[in-house]
Amino acid sequence: MPLISLQDIHLSYGPHVILDRLSLNLYPGEKVGLIGPNGCGKTTLLKILLGSVQSDLGNINKRKVLKIAYLPQEPVFAGDKTMLEELHDSAQNILQLQDKIHKLADDISRLHDSEQKSAMAQYDQLTKQFELAGGYDYETRIKETAAGLGLDDKHFNLRTSQLSGGQLSRLGLAKILLTDANLLLLDEPTNHLDWEATLWLERYLKKFEHAALIVSHDRFLLDRLVTKIIDITDRKAEVYTGNYSTYKLEREKRILEQGRQYQQRVEFIEKTRDFIARNKDNEGMKKVARGRKTLLERLLKENPDYLNKPGGSKSLKFEFSQVPNMAKRVDTILACKNLTKKYDNVTLLENLTFEVFAGQRLGIIGPNGTGKTTLLKLALNHIAPTSGDIKLKQNLTVGYLDQAGIELNPQNTVIQEIGAVVPDLLPDRLRSILGAYLFSGNDVFKSVSDLSGGERNRLALCKLVFTQPAILILDEPTNHLDIPAIEALEQALLEYNGTVIIVSHDRFFLDRVANQLLVLGTDPLGKKALGKYELLNGSISDYFKLLEDRASQQIQNGRRENLAKPKIQYKEKSKKTTPPHLKQFNAWTVEKVEQAINETETQLETIKERFGDEKIYKNPSLLDELKKEFEVKNSYLDLLYQAYGHKCG
């Protein structure tokens, strides 16, 4: 049974239809990606589910147990509370239970026997509710969630009015994750997250036992997390089972099938009209022709989109000019040697050395604030290094896309901005070119200062194409672009034969277009470490696999060290009589104790995972049984470690 169900939802603003006959179901525990072009109604759909926007027509059915938590793209705070107070607000149910428990505990001491018995029963019930709600560890959860999303505890006492936009977005996300909701509505949750925090969020949502509907342009997240994709197409919801990659394959099949069905409909209409035209005056067939005409008119009236061609929405498509003689070139395009850049006492880059050769595609990644954009500015000679050298090959035409959009003149209109790059083209030709970048009609006369983030990026890409670059240097080129536009950029870069250097947080994008990675500001496990760097051949997927392997190896090394410690501790000690509580292990070898330790640790991890099972945490008796099992295993593990230490003595 779905948590929430929408049936035939219709919403319009004046003559503009946003959603038309949209239907979908969301089920407990499932992770769903919500995608579609910018402006198709994704955020509006979230607000309909939340109840803050009312549809014109249609039915919405919600289960009584439904609890929704909603993350908007730009969370809003009053500004008078501190970060920590806001985080505590997300656990109001726990705090209220805690207050009730404290008050009841004070009352119990003053009550008589009969009243005290009733109050004790109530106290027991409240403490169980408090435990089930996570009351005993919610302070730890607050700290872990804040740390995972990059919220520094040194800022806990700052009022929200003192926080940056990125900090406010991460605070809003943290609050949502700390609630007891069973359906999360997340609108672009990875905005303002660096890749380390994004990885943490991905792991968190994988373990989250309840449902989540996620609007995101982060296809890497959608690929690794969701089991269903909802694509808002032509104001309706197309549902696909599987992750993003599965959706892409299935969507291509559907488009082909829809094309065949459209062609069959067209042929049917043409044949029917031809039959009517040939037989309308034929004495023997006149009645049949009239009957078919009536049926045809009824069909088209009842199905106004019967002859609509599928896939008719406009999409971005462009290409970069090819660089001549690239197949023969092996020269160095960018050389960096012992480069260091400091700001006051902060060292962003230290002794950085690498080369980029003609035709290479270098992706630059790392946590926020580790010097990625700084490196590009150093390469372009916009700023000077503290020490060392970085040089682009001379006489190259460089195509630079800046994430702040400083390459655009805010005083120009859209058509003036492109006209400045190609002054020889007539206005009609310029308008035709801009149409390919989705600027149609009066859009070409918009002021650059009035453009949205996505429009600014499309305009910057249009300018970039006309520079005919021999090297592309792109700083967060996918910012503000919807998925179809990002995929158009990917295709253009894959077909381009020049050199590409890209800073991007879009993991899926980098996975497709980069064949070499420069990782800035991290240690070998991916933790932030300013000044450190690593140069790797391969994709970003290869890098994340490498991080997982390194983390796994570290855990194994740590386990071996833990097992080795008793040997060192007891090595010089004389043999002692076995304590009574360890005599059960007298006949065991050291190797058997080691094996038992490993097996028991694995069993404990399995038990921990079972605490997230809805059937268990909603059943007090099952929960008590599982806790007892955990305590027994944990005590047994402690005995095993003591036995190991004793045997190694």
XYZ file of C-alpha atoms in Angstrom:
649
model
C 0.000 0.000 0.000
C 1.492 3.376 -0.989
C 2.365 6.027 1.598
C 0.897 8.638 -0.719
C -0.919 8.416 -4.040
C -1.646 11.075 -6.670
C -4.322 10.476 -9.291
C -5.016 12.645 -12.351
C -3.481 15.791 -10.879
C -4.010 18.950 -12.933
C -2.478 22.335 -12.122
C -2.284 25.481 -14.197
C -1.417 29.130 -13.648
C -3.646 31.087 -15.980
C -3.261 29.655 -19.497
C 0.022 27.920 -18.577
C -0.523 24.233 -17.726
C 2.090 22.915 -15.262
C 0.844 19.374 -14.617
C -1.868 17.528 -16.533
C -3.409 14.173 -15.559
C -0.323 13.292 -13.507
C -0.479 10.109 -11.417
C 2.096 8.421 -9.187
C 2.503 6.297 -6.050
C 5.231 6.442 -3.401
C 5.774 3.328 -1.272
C 7.394 2.823 2.160
C 11.161 2.488 2.117
C 11.752 3.215 -1.560
C 14.260 5.787 -2.833
C 12.938 7.620 -5.885
C 14.620 10.123 -8.200
C 12.481 12.931 -9.664
C 13.915 14.407 -12.859
C 12.883 16.577 -15.792
C 13.907 19.808 -17.572
C 14.121 23.042 -15.615
C 10.651 24.552 -15.227
C 8.758 21.292 -15.797
C 7.130 21.377 -12.338
C 9.354 19.192 -10.127
C 9.403 21.612 -7.179
C 5.691 22.275 -7.660
C 5.013 18.534 -7.449
C 6.923 18.333 -4.147
C 4.782 21.163 -2.774
C 1.601 19.361 -3.864
C 2.781 16.259 -1.992
C 3.575 18.438 1.016
C 0.173 20.163 0.824
C 1.482 23.719 0.487
C 0.189 23.926 -3.123
C -3.309 22.785 -4.031
C -3.976 21.174 -7.411
C -6.935 22.324 -9.514
C -8.161 18.782 -10.118
C -7.290 15.249 -9.028
C -7.122 13.162 -5.858
C -4.408 12.814 -3.214
C -4.567 9.887 -0.800
C -2.249 9.750 2.235
C -1.804 7.054 4.857
C -2.439 8.108 8.438
C 1.116 7.130 9.435
C 2.618 9.503 6.845
C 5.124 12.040 8.216
C 6.727 14.281 5.590
C 9.910 16.335 5.926
C 10.632 18.783 3.083
C 13.948 20.348 2.066
C 13.533 23.339 -0.291
C 16.399 24.429 -2.521
C 16.932 27.514 -0.363
C 15.943 26.830 3.286
C 14.734 29.887 5.196
C 15.489 30.594 8.865
C 14.218 33.390 11.106
C 17.782 34.256 12.086
C 17.304 34.587 15.852
C 18.350 31.017 16.780
C 21.819 29.498 16.798
C 22.828 26.625 14.561
C 22.711 24.213 17.507
C 19.248 25.429 18.578
C 17.961 24.843 15.045
C 19.413 21.323 15.057
C 17.717 20.620 18.381
C 14.415 21.870 16.944
C 14.414 18.896 14.593
C 14.106 16.607 17.628
C 11.162 18.362 19.273
C 9.317 15.078 19.807
C 12.321 13.689 21.720
C 12.744 16.844 23.796
C 9.054 16.853 24.676
C 9.229 13.206 25.784
C 12.321 14.026 27.830
C 10.506 16.875 29.598
C 7.541 14.603 30.343
C 9.842 11.911 31.773
C 11.634 14.411 34.030
C 8.382 15.908 35.257
C 6.863 12.482 35.916
C 9.995 11.366 37.788
C 9.627 14.384 40.105
C 5.927 13.632 40.622
C 6.459 9.933 41.428
C 8.444 10.700 44.583
C 5.485 12.626 46.005
C 2.713 10.153 45.116
C 1.083 7.456 47.297
C 1.272 3.726 46.534
C -1.770 3.360 44.248
C -1.043 6.565 42.374
C 2.639 5.746 42.251
C 1.985 2.380 40.586
C -0.028 4.023 37.810
C 2.615 6.738 37.360
C 5.381 4.110 37.203
C 3.536 2.326 34.402
C 3.231 5.621 32.557
C 6.917 6.349 33.217
C 7.877 2.953 31.772
C 5.789 3.612 28.677
C 7.352 7.062 28.145
C 10.903 5.741 28.519
C 10.197 3.056 25.924
C 8.861 5.710 23.543
C 11.932 7.827 24.259
C 14.229 4.889 23.502
C 12.383 3.960 20.293
C 12.603 7.589 19.128
C 16.392 7.493 19.547
C 16.360 9.687 22.628
C 19.495 8.229 24.184
C 21.686 8.965 21.176
C 20.115 12.026 19.538
C 22.906 14.352 20.713
C 25.417 12.008 19.083
C 23.277 11.894 15.921
C 23.226 15.692 15.780
C 27.013 15.869 15.954
C 27.526 13.048 13.445
C 25.029 14.505 10.954
C 26.473 18.015 11.252
C 30.011 16.711 10.785
C 29.005 14.543 7.834
C 27.486 17.528 6.026
C 30.465 19.765 6.728
C 28.944 21.871 9.533
C 31.802 22.726 11.891
C 30.903 22.515 15.596
C 32.845 25.749 16.169
C 29.930 27.480 14.383
C 27.237 25.856 16.573
C 26.757 29.034 18.615
C 26.474 31.350 15.594
C 23.008 32.667 14.840
C 21.599 31.650 11.479
C 21.667 35.290 10.371
C 25.486 35.019 10.531
C 25.742 31.909 8.330
C 26.564 31.781 4.611
C 24.087 30.515 2.018
C 25.946 27.214 1.770
C 25.911 26.745 5.552
C 22.171 27.480 5.667
C 21.495 24.879 2.960
C 23.526 22.255 4.838
C 21.816 23.174 8.111
C 18.414 22.762 6.454
C 19.415 19.341 5.161
C 20.767 18.285 8.571
C 17.471 19.250 10.243
C 15.488 17.182 7.746
C 17.679 14.106 8.275
C 17.278 14.379 12.055
C 13.467 14.310 11.994
C 11.338 11.197 12.517
C 9.719 11.529 9.066
C 8.966 8.424 7.004
C 8.982 10.346 3.704
C 11.732 12.827 2.812
C 11.098 15.310 -0.013
C 14.539 16.593 -1.003
C 14.874 19.356 -3.610
C 18.464 19.366 -4.920
C 19.984 18.161 -1.607
C 23.563 18.096 -2.959
C 23.552 21.826 -3.741
C 26.330 23.467 -1.682
C 27.798 20.072 -0.712
C 31.357 19.201 -1.656
C 31.972 15.661 -2.841
C 33.005 14.417 0.613
C 29.689 15.567 2.123
C 27.832 14.225 -0.928
C 29.367 10.797 -0.357
C 28.327 10.954 3.302
C 24.739 11.863 2.295
C 24.677 9.016 -0.218
C 25.736 6.508 2.456
C 23.214 7.956 4.924
C 20.285 7.676 2.510
C 21.268 4.126 1.567
C 20.922 3.130 5.229
C 17.781 5.245 5.784
C 14.960 2.725 6.181
C 12.148 5.065 5.115
C 11.126 6.585 1.769
C 12.766 9.503 -0.004
C 11.775 11.424 -3.147
C 14.832 13.249 -4.461
C 14.920 16.010 -7.061
C 18.517 16.054 -8.268
C 20.765 16.760 -11.231
C 23.378 14.532 -9.585
C 23.110 11.482 -11.829
C 25.904 9.702 -9.942
C 23.782 9.902 -6.777
C 20.698 8.738 -8.684
C 22.680 5.861 -10.172
C 23.983 4.576 -6.834
C 20.958 5.269 -4.630
C 17.499 5.177 -6.216
C 15.456 2.184 -7.347
C 12.871 4.163 -9.305
C 12.958 7.239 -11.558
C 9.994 9.559 -12.135
C 10.491 11.674 -15.263
C 8.184 14.698 -15.616
C 7.561 14.708 -19.362
C 4.857 16.673 -21.176
C 3.300 17.597 -17.794
C 2.861 13.914 -16.842
C 4.851 11.468 -14.703
C 6.636 8.682 -16.574
C 7.746 6.009 -14.076
C 10.812 3.800 -14.652
C 12.006 0.964 -12.421
C 15.749 0.977 -11.662
C 18.508 3.552 -11.301
C 19.426 6.401 -13.652
C 21.436 4.275 -16.102
C 18.568 1.792 -16.377
C 16.179 4.705 -16.908
C 18.293 5.997 -19.820
C 18.190 2.649 -21.598
C 14.482 2.113 -20.973
C 13.635 5.679 -22.026
C 15.357 5.192 -25.390
C 13.278 2.057 -25.933
C 10.065 3.885 -25.021
C 10.885 6.765 -27.368
C 11.425 4.317 -30.240
C 8.160 2.543 -29.424
C 6.285 5.848 -29.115
C 7.683 6.857 -32.506
C 6.381 3.633 -34.067
C 2.976 4.083 -32.431
C 2.823 7.700 -33.637
C 3.595 6.601 -37.190
C 0.861 3.950 -36.978
C -1.637 6.581 -35.780
C -0.713 8.934 -38.607
C -1.082 6.143 -41.162
C -4.458 5.167 -39.681
C -5.741 8.772 -39.881
C -4.450 9.182 -43.452
C -6.033 5.913 -44.597
C -9.340 6.747 -42.888
C -9.450 10.247 -44.426
C -8.540 8.782 -47.812
C -11.360 6.227 -47.501
C -13.838 8.973 -46.540
C -12.726 11.202 -49.445
C -13.016 8.359 -51.982
C -16.388 7.092 -50.780
C -18.328 10.123 -49.472
C -20.181 10.495 -52.784
C -20.252 6.796 -53.660
C -23.877 5.700 -53.525
C -23.065 2.261 -52.170
C -20.459 3.398 -49.606
C -21.743 6.853 -48.639
C -23.264 5.663 -45.375
C -20.096 3.769 -44.362
C -17.972 6.848 -45.129
C -20.215 9.050 -42.962
C -19.985 6.528 -40.127
C -16.186 6.467 -40.299
C -16.074 10.259 -40.392
C -18.182 10.406 -37.215
C -15.944 7.853 -35.465
C -12.804 9.731 -36.553
C -14.108 13.075 -35.293
C -15.064 11.503 -31.973
C -11.614 9.876 -31.643
C -9.791 13.177 -32.213
C -12.158 15.087 -29.901
C -11.752 12.617 -27.037
C -7.977 12.362 -27.602
C -6.737 15.866 -28.461
C -3.079 14.730 -28.287
C -3.671 11.753 -30.608
C -1.538 13.261 -33.378
C 1.032 14.941 -31.117
C 4.506 13.891 -32.151
C 6.430 12.335 -29.219
C 9.709 13.868 -28.090
C 8.838 17.257 -29.492
C 10.338 19.330 -26.656
C 13.315 21.479 -27.612
C 16.728 20.351 -26.422
C 20.170 21.937 -26.347
C 22.570 20.729 -29.049
C 25.927 22.184 -30.055
C 29.504 21.232 -30.895
C 32.994 22.672 -30.528
C 35.214 23.219 -33.564
C 37.830 20.526 -34.068
C 41.483 21.453 -33.460
C 43.595 20.895 -36.623
C 46.371 18.245 -36.667
C 45.598 16.979 -33.147
C 46.382 13.362 -34.087
C 50.044 14.256 -34.650
C 50.508 16.422 -31.548
C 52.232 15.199 -28.364
C 53.249 18.580 -26.949
C 52.790 19.816 -23.407
C 49.817 22.181 -23.128
C 50.151 22.985 -19.417
C 53.267 22.543 -17.270
C 53.143 22.899 -13.487
C 56.296 22.517 -11.375
C 56.675 22.870 -7.592
C 53.681 25.233 -7.495
C 52.793 26.675 -4.091
C 49.997 29.120 -3.307
C 49.386 30.560 0.156
C 46.846 33.005 1.528
C 48.076 34.416 4.842
C 48.763 31.315 6.947
C 46.736 28.925 4.753
C 48.602 26.807 2.185
C 46.166 25.726 -0.547
C 48.687 24.256 -2.975
C 52.140 22.997 -2.037
C 54.863 21.801 -4.423
C 52.240 20.780 -6.991
C 53.833 19.204 -10.079
C 52.070 17.770 -13.143
C 51.736 18.132 -16.931
C 48.783 18.128 -19.311
C 49.501 16.941 -22.850
C 47.644 17.750 -26.075
C 44.289 15.971 -26.275
C 44.150 14.986 -22.606
C 41.025 15.477 -20.492
C 41.941 16.367 -16.923
C 39.270 16.476 -14.220
C 40.131 18.404 -11.048
C 38.273 17.396 -7.892
C 38.495 17.894 -4.147
C 36.551 19.270 -1.171
C 35.422 22.899 -1.153
C 38.160 25.396 -0.393
C 41.101 23.243 -1.492
C 42.300 25.459 -4.364
C 40.585 24.062 -7.485
C 39.438 27.418 -8.894
C 42.669 29.005 -7.632
C 44.655 26.534 -9.749
C 42.726 27.522 -12.882
C 43.336 31.201 -12.194
C 47.036 30.494 -11.721
C 47.124 28.615 -15.047
C 45.408 31.557 -16.789
C 47.854 33.993 -15.148
C 44.977 35.812 -13.437
C 46.834 35.553 -10.115
C 50.468 34.926 -9.205
C 51.848 31.890 -7.333
C 53.652 32.162 -4.002
C 56.434 30.052 -5.505
C 56.972 27.609 -8.348
C 55.795 27.815 -11.979
C 52.670 27.077 -13.999
C 52.535 27.896 -17.701
C 50.122 27.378 -20.586
C 51.636 26.863 -24.019
C 51.893 30.167 -25.830
C 49.692 31.230 -28.741
C 46.820 28.922 -27.805
C 43.216 30.011 -28.141
C 41.810 29.377 -24.662
C 38.110 28.861 -24.032
C 37.450 29.708 -20.370
C 34.136 29.187 -18.602
C 34.079 30.841 -15.191
C 31.558 29.616 -12.612
C 30.949 33.192 -11.443
C 30.024 34.292 -14.987
C 32.514 37.167 -15.138
C 33.002 36.503 -18.860
C 29.516 37.912 -19.500
C 28.739 41.643 -19.687
C 25.671 42.294 -17.498
C 24.883 45.478 -19.453
C 24.362 43.611 -22.749
C 21.295 41.833 -24.024
C 21.635 38.181 -24.983
C 21.890 38.965 -28.712
C 24.386 41.780 -28.079
C 26.590 39.458 -26.057
C 26.887 36.978 -28.947
C 27.082 39.765 -31.540
C 30.194 41.056 -29.795
C 31.921 37.705 -30.444
C 30.793 37.328 -34.089
C 30.109 40.925 -35.257
C 29.849 39.941 -38.944
C 26.647 37.927 -38.497
C 23.245 39.495 -39.202
C 20.619 39.635 -36.397
C 18.464 36.932 -38.025
C 21.442 34.564 -38.101
C 22.287 35.387 -34.479
C 18.696 34.646 -33.449
C 18.856 31.313 -35.273
C 22.092 30.421 -33.460
C 20.660 31.427 -30.061
C 17.608 29.280 -30.773
C 19.882 26.223 -30.633
C 20.764 27.309 -27.069
C 17.035 27.568 -26.175
C 16.788 31.370 -26.464
C 13.637 31.906 -28.528
C 11.376 34.853 -29.303
C 11.942 37.841 -27.049
C 14.402 35.866 -24.895
C 17.205 37.203 -27.119
C 16.453 40.733 -25.919
C 16.705 39.874 -22.215
C 19.388 41.682 -20.284
C 22.258 39.416 -19.204
C 21.751 40.690 -15.647
C 18.182 39.303 -15.671
C 19.083 35.783 -16.787
C 18.694 32.745 -14.554
C 21.725 30.636 -13.656
C 20.910 28.075 -16.340
C 20.378 30.753 -19.008
C 23.693 32.399 -18.117
C 25.512 29.084 -18.489
C 23.897 28.369 -21.869
C 24.855 31.842 -23.098
C 28.434 31.364 -21.853
C 28.627 28.036 -23.700
C 27.386 29.709 -26.879
C 30.172 32.315 -26.602
C 32.690 29.573 -25.894
C 31.815 27.708 -29.102
C 32.475 30.796 -31.225
C 35.959 31.331 -29.763
C 37.028 28.084 -31.545
C 39.344 27.109 -28.650
C 42.379 24.816 -28.798
C 42.003 24.187 -25.053
C 38.914 24.366 -22.854
C 39.265 25.393 -19.201
C 35.899 24.909 -17.492
C 35.078 25.822 -13.893
C 31.896 24.028 -12.724
C 30.330 24.046 -16.227
C 27.263 22.018 -15.165
C 26.121 24.517 -12.517
C 22.456 25.498 -12.996
C 22.056 23.268 -16.074
C 19.304 20.671 -16.161
C 20.118 17.080 -17.059
C 19.327 17.362 -20.812
C 21.631 20.395 -21.080
C 24.397 18.624 -19.139
C 24.127 15.628 -21.449
C 24.370 17.934 -24.482
C 27.575 19.428 -23.008
C 28.936 15.929 -22.358
C 28.323 14.913 -25.953
C 29.971 18.078 -27.279
C 33.058 17.452 -25.114
C 33.272 13.782 -26.135
C 33.270 14.809 -29.806
C 35.831 17.593 -29.231
C 39.434 16.603 -30.019
C 41.182 19.418 -28.135
C 42.576 19.540 -24.601
C 40.129 19.862 -21.709
C 40.723 20.869 -18.074
C 37.595 20.741 -15.917
C 36.796 21.552 -12.313
C 33.482 19.924 -11.436
C 31.539 18.464 -8.524
C 29.370 16.496 -10.995
C 30.702 12.959 -10.613
C 28.649 11.418 -13.427
C 29.765 14.187 -15.806
C 33.444 13.719 -14.929
C 33.089 9.962 -15.211
C 32.156 10.405 -18.876
C 34.445 13.216 -20.025
C 37.687 12.965 -17.975
C 40.373 10.299 -18.426
C 42.772 11.675 -15.815
C 42.136 13.088 -12.333
C 43.953 15.622 -10.194
C 42.679 15.290 -6.617
C 43.432 18.389 -4.533
C 43.401 18.839 -0.780
C 42.816 15.275 0.425
C 44.732 12.504 2.139
C 44.841 8.947 0.685
C 41.440 8.172 2.293
C 39.745 11.220 0.759
C 39.687 13.302 3.953
C 40.364 17.023 3.623
C 44.080 17.836 3.907
C 45.099 21.192 2.426
C 48.212 21.174 0.279
C 48.077 17.438 -0.493
C 47.405 16.186 -4.019
C 47.215 13.004 -6.066
C 47.364 12.507 -9.859
C 45.568 9.430 -11.190
C 44.876 7.876 -14.581
C 41.307 6.668 -14.950
C 37.778 7.777 -14.136
C 36.214 9.141 -10.975
C 34.539 5.753 -10.458
C 38.013 4.209 -10.404
C 39.046 6.780 -7.785
C 36.093 6.098 -5.495
C 36.743 2.368 -5.799
C 40.351 3.079 -4.806
C 39.153 5.027 -1.737
C 36.900 2.130 -0.710
C 39.765 -0.348 -1.104
C 42.086 1.853 0.960
C 39.479 2.269 3.718
C 38.850 -1.476 3.771
C 42.579 -2.143 3.979
C 42.923 0.310 6.858
C 40.140 -1.460 8.780
C 41.813 -4.826 8.222
C 45.167 -3.414 9.304
C 43.549 -1.924 12.404
C 41.936 -5.247 13.272
C 45.255 -7.036 12.915
C 46.918 -4.391 15.108
C 44.209 -4.823 17.749
C 44.758 -8.569 17.746
C 48.518 -8.058 17.959
C 48.364 -5.661 20.919
C 47.737 -8.341 23.588
C 50.861 -10.197 22.399
C 52.952 -7.119 23.088
C 51.181 -6.410 26.337
C 51.625 -9.896 27.769
C 54.855 -10.926 26.131
C 57.128 -10.355 29.115
C 54.637 -11.427 31.725
C 54.847 -14.766 33.481
C 52.108 -17.280 32.953
C 49.201 -16.965 35.345
C 46.460 -19.268 36.489
C 43.423 -19.046 34.204
C 40.693 -16.886 35.779
C 37.483 -18.853 36.402
C 35.476 -16.895 33.835
C 38.017 -17.774 31.074
C 38.355 -21.521 31.782
C 35.790 -22.288 29.078
C 38.501 -21.333 26.541
C 41.272 -23.534 27.994
C 41.105 -26.069 25.172
C 41.047 -23.400 22.439
C 44.082 -22.484 20.344
C 45.048 -18.860 19.776
C 43.973 -19.220 16.137
C 40.527 -20.464 17.182
C 40.086 -17.460 19.508
C 41.091 -15.128 16.668
C 38.529 -16.781 14.373
C 35.825 -16.494 17.063
C 36.626 -12.772 17.525
C 36.232 -12.113 13.776
C 32.993 -14.122 13.580
C 31.491 -12.399 16.646
C 32.362 -8.926 15.310
C 30.619 -9.801 12.036
C 27.554 -11.046 13.946
C 27.436 -7.810 15.945
C 27.472 -5.753 12.730
C 24.556 -7.833 11.407
C 22.601 -7.256 14.639
C 23.224 -3.491 14.389
C 21.730 -3.485 10.894
C 18.631 -5.299 12.185
C 17.926 -2.392 14.552
C 16.880 -0.467 11.417
C 14.247 -3.083 10.476
C 10.809 -1.454 10.749
C 9.257 -4.731 11.958
C 11.684 -4.760 14.877
C 11.887 -1.144 16.006
C 8.080 -0.825 15.928
C 7.654 -3.962 18.069
C 8.864 -3.390 21.675
C 9.146 -7.116 22.473
C 11.209 -7.858 19.362
C 13.331 -4.793 20.061
C 14.006 -5.962 23.643
C 14.980 -9.427 22.380
C 17.388 -7.919 19.840
C 18.963 -5.685 22.514
C 19.485 -8.684 24.781
C 21.046 -10.618 21.890
C 23.370 -7.667 21.179
C 24.392 -7.406 24.844
C 25.094 -11.155 25.037
C 27.246 -11.076 21.900
C 29.060 -7.944 23.051
C 29.855 -9.505 26.436
C 31.037 -12.656 24.679
C 33.342 -10.567 22.441
C 34.826 -8.961 25.554
C 35.495 -12.424 27.010
C 37.144 -13.510 23.762
C 39.516 -10.549 23.839
C 40.360 -11.320 27.471
C 40.954 -14.990 26.580
C 43.173 -13.949 23.670
C 45.213 -11.708 25.908
C 45.545 -14.428 28.525
C 46.688 -17.048 25.986
C 49.267 -14.679 24.490
C 50.686 -13.912 27.944
